[in-house]
């Protein structure tokens, strides 16, 4: 009898936990629902009404039409910046992680220690100094300048995560290849790189999202006359046309899209990166 | 040795020459080349760390002791100003309250992120339909560009047609719409709520994975010994996830003291500077008032606060300083 009631109690507990968790997820995701809905509404529906409507009556594509015609180039700029950030991060982090995992340097401790400290540095500190340095180097309003600055989000994380992953690779496989006559370079390109693929994908994804989501460096280093990423144009949008929420939200949908798509397509890499970045203690 | 020509011997490292060098090693030069190659692998990273981290930090400290103006931007150096940037900046009530606010904001954010994240993590430990889907959807808020999140919440917290006001009115919690954008206290609360929303996924995912690592036999043994759910939570689960919880909280601290995008997107630091944090006010000094020295002085304060967490953070990550993985 008591066994049955215990089982029933457990099932009730599971049901309650499920309802609680799903309700929490619904609350967490509501803002995104609201953005998508607002992006299909006209401004008069958003503002003419004195109240917020959770289920709007009419849908319009006019916001998207305006945003696509006016903001298409900004989406392209964001893509260039994000892809550039990912490429630069990989170019710096992959060889460095390999060297730090395979060879012993006098500076290994110093370098990993400063990478950990670099992760802590507030970006506004970097932005303040780099703005003046860039001014001298003529790197303001340029893709290379912005990409280098954006890589500061990703490089320390990328090296540390990838190095930890590479340290865990089986050493005897690489040693055996070396005995069989493979050069260091061949061992790196033919063995280490393919075996590290999951970690490399993870750091590339995070670097892409860092570049895509950057606002602080775009805000400080671009004057808006050359190119601007989506984050910056959303900011100018709500400044200039603070009443035009429909278009701002349609643009926000574009800004959110890569994160959503990557979460669907590459969820395990994202989750891996999230845990790898912090549970190394 | 016999294979080496005199020219090669001349290029041998000093130590090898002194000891005559190990016999029959054709690869002395190769060894040196290899050592050089190892450094080539590392060089881009060292260069990047110097350019993107060391130089900005050092230059920031230098700037904070200089009298800068829009005219000095053209040169990298400006007249020495002693401590005047610090005196002027830190005596400004806006900066003072931004510093205090950054502390309260950080503490409250971490507290609620931890409690909510841990609660959700516990819920996810129970099996229920759609569990896997729900767990992956929880990640979404954490992946959005922070500025976009700020703008989205600005939309939700509007006075007239804002969803939050609509819900509060519908639940009869308030009688007239709350002026989230115009009242300083409410504005601070909106920034806090938004930042908690951003951080909850991070806490949930990491605490969940830590809870998964708690051996089921241990919980079962505690249950058989008569420990209730609360005791199992406090006496078994919490002590076992403590190492992860520490890392998560330190990382959360590091993320939160430098919050910038969210505030700019949500309130712009207003109304009447009531939501300025250290980072946003430093930005304001440098890039709105073009007083880079003053901004740098405040940045140095932010740097000291953030780096106060560095020893703890590095200690928690001590495994990565050693050669081995963990």
PDB file of N, CA, C and O in Angstrom, chain B residues 27-68:
ATOM      1  N   UNK B  27      70.986  16.522 -35.937  1.00  0.00           N
ATOM      2  CA  UNK B  27      69.896  17.484 -35.919  1.00  0.00           C
ATOM      3  C   UNK B  27      70.069  18.640 -34.970  1.00  0.00           C
ATOM      4  O   UNK B  27      69.089  19.211 -34.525  1.00  0.00           O
ATOM      5  N   UNK B  28      71.314  19.022 -34.608  1.00  0.00           N
ATOM      6  CA  UNK B  28      71.463  20.159 -33.704  1.00  0.00           C
ATOM      7  C   UNK B  28      70.734  21.384 -34.235  1.00  0.00           C
ATOM      8  O   UNK B  28      70.018  22.067 -33.519  1.00  0.00           O
ATOM      9  N   UNK B  29      70.959  21.643 -35.516  1.00  0.00           N
ATOM     10  CA  UNK B  29      70.283  22.804 -36.105  1.00  0.00           C
ATOM     11  C   UNK B  29      68.781  22.575 -36.157  1.00  0.00           C
ATOM     12  O   UNK B  29      67.986  23.454 -35.932  1.00  0.00           O
ATOM     13  N   UNK B  30      68.480  21.303 -36.457  1.00  0.00           N
ATOM     14  CA  UNK B  30      67.048  20.989 -36.535  1.00  0.00           C
ATOM     15  C   UNK B  30      66.358  21.224 -35.196  1.00  0.00           C
ATOM     16  O   UNK B  30      65.243  21.714 -35.136  1.00  0.00           O
ATOM     17  N   UNK B  31      67.075  20.844 -34.124  1.00  0.00           N
ATOM     18  CA  UNK B  31      66.501  21.052 -32.796  1.00  0.00           C
ATOM     19  C   UNK B  31      66.228  22.523 -32.572  1.00  0.00           C
ATOM     20  O   UNK B  31      65.172  22.918 -32.077  1.00  0.00           O
ATOM     21  N   UNK B  32      67.222  23.333 -32.997  1.00  0.00           N
ATOM     22  CA  UNK B  32      67.012  24.767 -32.810  1.00  0.00           C
ATOM     23  C   UNK B  32      65.861  25.278 -33.679  1.00  0.00           C
ATOM     24  O   UNK B  32      65.062  26.101 -33.256  1.00  0.00           O
ATOM     25  N   UNK B  33      65.791  24.778 -34.887  1.00  0.00           N
ATOM     26  CA  UNK B  33      64.687  25.168 -35.766  1.00  0.00           C
ATOM     27  C   UNK B  33      63.351  24.779 -35.151  1.00  0.00           C
ATOM     28  O   UNK B  33      62.376  25.510 -35.187  1.00  0.00           O
ATOM     29  N   UNK B  34      63.355  23.562 -34.562  1.00  0.00           N
ATOM     30  CA  UNK B  34      62.129  23.069 -33.952  1.00  0.00           C
ATOM     31  C   UNK B  34      61.717  23.979 -32.802  1.00  0.00           C
ATOM     32  O   UNK B  34      60.552  24.336 -32.655  1.00  0.00           O
ATOM     33  N   UNK B  35      62.740  24.368 -32.011  1.00  0.00           N
ATOM     34  CA  UNK B  35      62.420  25.247 -30.878  1.00  0.00           C
ATOM     35  C   UNK B  35      61.856  26.560 -31.383  1.00  0.00           C
ATOM     36  O   UNK B  35      60.919  27.113 -30.824  1.00  0.00           O
ATOM     37  N   UNK B  36      62.429  27.046 -32.485  1.00  0.00           N
ATOM     38  CA  UNK B  36      61.941  28.281 -33.096  1.00  0.00           C
ATOM     39  C   UNK B  36      60.505  28.085 -33.578  1.00  0.00           C
ATOM     40  O   UNK B  36      59.638  28.933 -33.391  1.00  0.00           O
ATOM     41  N   UNK B  37      60.259  26.902 -34.193  1.00  0.00           N
ATOM     42  CA  UNK B  37      58.925  26.632 -34.722  1.00  0.00           C
ATOM     43  C   UNK B  37      57.890  26.621 -33.605  1.00  0.00           C
ATOM     44  O   UNK B  37      56.779  27.128 -33.757  1.00  0.00           O
ATOM     45  N   UNK B  38      58.273  26.057 -32.452  1.00  0.00           N
ATOM     46  CA  UNK B  38      57.359  26.050 -31.312  1.00  0.00           C
ATOM     47  C   UNK B  38      56.959  27.464 -30.943  1.00  0.00           C
ATOM     48  O   UNK B  38      55.808  27.744 -30.667  1.00  0.00           O
ATOM     49  N   UNK B  39      57.958  28.364 -30.959  1.00  0.00           N
ATOM     50  CA  UNK B  39      57.652  29.751 -30.626  1.00  0.00           C
ATOM     51  C   UNK B  39      56.788  30.403 -31.693  1.00  0.00           C
ATOM     52  O   UNK B  39      55.969  31.275 -31.387  1.00  0.00           O
ATOM     53  N   UNK B  40      56.962  29.981 -32.954  1.00  0.00           N
ATOM     54  CA  UNK B  40      56.134  30.564 -34.018  1.00  0.00           C
ATOM     55  C   UNK B  40      54.663  30.237 -33.791  1.00  0.00           C
ATOM     56  O   UNK B  40      53.783  31.036 -34.086  1.00  0.00           O
ATOM     57  N   UNK B  41      54.422  29.030 -33.250  1.00  0.00           N
ATOM     58  CA  UNK B  41      53.041  28.662 -32.934  1.00  0.00           C
ATOM     59  C   UNK B  41      52.444  29.606 -31.888  1.00  0.00           C
ATOM     60  O   UNK B  41      51.263  29.906 -31.901  1.00  0.00           O
ATOM     61  N   UNK B  42      53.302  30.017 -30.983  1.00  0.00           N
ATOM     62  CA  UNK B  42      52.831  30.809 -29.850  1.00  0.00           C
ATOM     63  C   UNK B  42      52.796  32.309 -30.151  1.00  0.00           C
ATOM     64  O   UNK B  42      52.047  33.066 -29.530  1.00  0.00           O
ATOM     65  N   UNK B  43      53.613  32.710 -31.130  1.00  0.00           N
ATOM     66  CA  UNK B  43      53.835  34.132 -31.365  1.00  0.00           C
ATOM     67  C   UNK B  43      52.552  34.951 -31.606  1.00  0.00           C
ATOM     68  O   UNK B  43      52.386  36.011 -31.001  1.00  0.00           O
ATOM     69  N   UNK B  44      51.632  34.499 -32.484  1.00  0.00           N
ATOM     70  CA  UNK B  44      50.427  35.309 -32.705  1.00  0.00           C
ATOM     71  C   UNK B  44      49.666  35.555 -31.407  1.00  0.00           C
ATOM     72  O   UNK B  44      49.196  36.664 -31.158  1.00  0.00           O
ATOM     73  N   UNK B  45      49.589  34.524 -30.567  1.00  0.00           N
ATOM     74  CA  UNK B  45      48.853  34.678 -29.315  1.00  0.00           C
ATOM     75  C   UNK B  45      49.543  35.678 -28.393  1.00  0.00           C
ATOM     76  O   UNK B  45      48.893  36.546 -27.802  1.00  0.00           O
ATOM     77  N   UNK B  46      50.888  35.576 -28.305  1.00  0.00           N
ATOM     78  CA  UNK B  46      51.621  36.518 -27.448  1.00  0.00           C
ATOM     79  C   UNK B  46      51.434  37.938 -27.971  1.00  0.00           C
ATOM     80  O   UNK B  46      51.136  38.868 -27.210  1.00  0.00           O
ATOM     81  N   UNK B  47      51.559  38.102 -29.288  1.00  0.00           N
ATOM     82  CA  UNK B  47      51.365  39.417 -29.878  1.00  0.00           C
ATOM     83  C   UNK B  47      49.976  39.967 -29.603  1.00  0.00           C
ATOM     84  O   UNK B  47      49.808  41.139 -29.252  1.00  0.00           O
ATOM     85  N   UNK B  48      48.978  39.091 -29.712  1.00  0.00           N
ATOM     86  CA  UNK B  48      47.602  39.539 -29.489  1.00  0.00           C
ATOM     87  C   UNK B  48      47.392  39.951 -28.040  1.00  0.00           C
ATOM     88  O   UNK B  48      46.769  40.974 -27.756  1.00  0.00           O
ATOM     89  N   UNK B  49      47.910  39.142 -27.120  1.00  0.00           N
ATOM     90  CA  UNK B  49      47.736  39.466 -25.695  1.00  0.00           C
ATOM     91  C   UNK B  49      48.374  40.822 -25.389  1.00  0.00           C
ATOM     92  O   UNK B  49      47.792  41.651 -24.686  1.00  0.00           O
ATOM     93  N   UNK B  50      49.559  41.053 -25.964  1.00  0.00           N
ATOM     94  CA  UNK B  50      50.229  42.330 -25.720  1.00  0.00           C
ATOM     95  C   UNK B  50      49.409  43.478 -26.306  1.00  0.00           C
ATOM     96  O   UNK B  50      49.126  44.474 -25.637  1.00  0.00           O
ATOM     97  N   UNK B  51      48.955  43.322 -27.563  1.00  0.00           N
ATOM     98  CA  UNK B  51      48.270  44.425 -28.236  1.00  0.00           C
ATOM     99  C   UNK B  51      46.877  44.694 -27.665  1.00  0.00           C
ATOM    100  O   UNK B  51      46.473  45.843 -27.502  1.00  0.00           O
ATOM    101  N   UNK B  52      46.131  43.624 -27.373  1.00  0.00           N
ATOM    102  CA  UNK B  52      44.725  43.801 -27.009  1.00  0.00           C
ATOM    103  C   UNK B  52      44.494  43.856 -25.500  1.00  0.00           C
ATOM    104  O   UNK B  52      43.417  44.250 -25.066  1.00  0.00           O
ATOM    105  N   UNK B  53      45.468  43.434 -24.710  1.00  0.00           N
ATOM    106  CA  UNK B  53      45.243  43.438 -23.260  1.00  0.00           C
ATOM    107  C   UNK B  53      46.308  44.235 -22.501  1.00  0.00           C
ATOM    108  O   UNK B  53      45.971  45.127 -21.719  1.00  0.00           O
ATOM    109  N   UNK B  54      47.592  43.916 -22.743  1.00  0.00           N
ATOM    110  CA  UNK B  54      48.639  44.571 -21.947  1.00  0.00           C
ATOM    111  C   UNK B  54      48.713  46.060 -22.279  1.00  0.00           C
ATOM    112  O   UNK B  54      48.656  46.916 -21.384  1.00  0.00           O
ATOM    113  N   UNK B  55      48.804  46.374 -23.582  1.00  0.00           N
ATOM    114  CA  UNK B  55      48.908  47.779 -23.975  1.00  0.00           C
ATOM    115  C   UNK B  55      47.699  48.591 -23.500  1.00  0.00           C
ATOM    116  O   UNK B  55      47.867  49.643 -22.876  1.00  0.00           O
ATOM    117  N   UNK B  56      46.459  48.131 -23.740  1.00  0.00           N
ATOM    118  CA  UNK B  56      45.325  48.923 -23.263  1.00  0.00           C
ATOM    119  C   UNK B  56      45.320  49.158 -21.756  1.00  0.00           C
ATOM    120  O   UNK B  56      44.992  50.254 -21.294  1.00  0.00           O
ATOM    121  N   UNK B  57      45.699  48.137 -20.979  1.00  0.00           N
ATOM    122  CA  UNK B  57      45.681  48.326 -19.524  1.00  0.00           C
ATOM    123  C   UNK B  57      46.736  49.336 -19.101  1.00  0.00           C
ATOM    124  O   UNK B  57      46.453  50.275 -18.350  1.00  0.00           O
ATOM    125  N   UNK B  58      47.963  49.168 -19.626  1.00  0.00           N
ATOM    126  CA  UNK B  58      49.033  50.094 -19.263  1.00  0.00           C
ATOM    127  C   UNK B  58      48.680  51.509 -19.724  1.00  0.00           C
ATOM    128  O   UNK B  58      48.792  52.476 -18.972  1.00  0.00           O
ATOM    129  N   UNK B  59      48.193  51.602 -20.965  1.00  0.00           N
ATOM    130  CA  UNK B  59      47.864  52.919 -21.509  1.00  0.00           C
ATOM    131  C   UNK B  59      46.711  53.559 -20.737  1.00  0.00           C
ATOM    132  O   UNK B  59      46.686  54.776 -20.539  1.00  0.00           O
ATOM    133  N   UNK B  60      45.782  52.729 -20.269  1.00  0.00           N
ATOM    134  CA  UNK B  60      44.679  53.263 -19.482  1.00  0.00           C
ATOM    135  C   UNK B  60      45.193  53.912 -18.200  1.00  0.00           C
ATOM    136  O   UNK B  60      44.755  55.004 -17.816  1.00  0.00           O
ATOM    137  N   UNK B  61      46.141  53.245 -17.545  1.00  0.00           N
ATOM    138  CA  UNK B  61      46.700  53.805 -16.314  1.00  0.00           C
ATOM    139  C   UNK B  61      47.454  55.104 -16.625  1.00  0.00           C
ATOM    140  O   UNK B  61      47.312  56.110 -15.915  1.00  0.00           O
ATOM    141  N   UNK B  62      48.228  55.096 -17.735  1.00  0.00           N
ATOM    142  CA  UNK B  62      48.943  56.312 -18.123  1.00  0.00           C
ATOM    143  C   UNK B  62      47.956  57.454 -18.371  1.00  0.00           C
ATOM    144  O   UNK B  62      48.111  58.565 -17.850  1.00  0.00           O
ATOM    145  N   UNK B  63      46.907  57.151 -19.149  1.00  0.00           N
ATOM    146  CA  UNK B  63      45.893  58.163 -19.478  1.00  0.00           C
ATOM    147  C   UNK B  63      45.271  58.773 -18.235  1.00  0.00           C
ATOM    148  O   UNK B  63      44.962  59.961 -18.192  1.00  0.00           O
ATOM    149  N   UNK B  64      45.076  57.937 -17.219  1.00  0.00           N
ATOM    150  CA  UNK B  64      44.367  58.412 -16.040  1.00  0.00           C
ATOM    151  C   UNK B  64      45.179  59.461 -15.285  1.00  0.00           C
ATOM    152  O   UNK B  64      44.656  60.149 -14.425  1.00  0.00           O
ATOM    153  N   UNK B  65      46.477  59.577 -15.623  1.00  0.00           N
ATOM    154  CA  UNK B  65      47.312  60.605 -14.989  1.00  0.00           C
ATOM    155  C   UNK B  65      47.587  61.769 -15.941  1.00  0.00           C
ATOM    156  O   UNK B  65      48.478  62.563 -15.709  1.00  0.00           O
ATOM    157  N   UNK B  66      46.847  61.842 -17.036  1.00  0.00           N
ATOM    158  CA  UNK B  66      47.103  62.904 -18.012  1.00  0.00           C
ATOM    159  C   UNK B  66      45.913  63.850 -18.140  1.00  0.00           C
ATOM    160  O   UNK B  66      44.771  63.456 -17.920  1.00  0.00           O
ATOM    161  N   UNK B  67      46.222  65.078 -18.530  1.00  0.00           N
ATOM    162  CA  UNK B  67      45.157  66.038 -18.785  1.00  0.00           C
ATOM    163  C   UNK B  67      44.798  65.951 -20.271  1.00  0.00           C
ATOM    164  O   UNK B  67      45.495  66.490 -21.113  1.00  0.00           O
ATOM    165  N   UNK B  68      43.749  65.241 -20.580  1.00  0.00           N
ATOM    166  CA  UNK B  68      43.388  65.035 -21.976  1.00  0.00           C
ATOM    167  C   UNK B  68      42.300  66.003 -22.400  1.00  0.00           C
ATOM    168  O   UNK B  68      41.570  66.547 -21.573  1.00  0.00           O
TER     169      UNK B  68
END
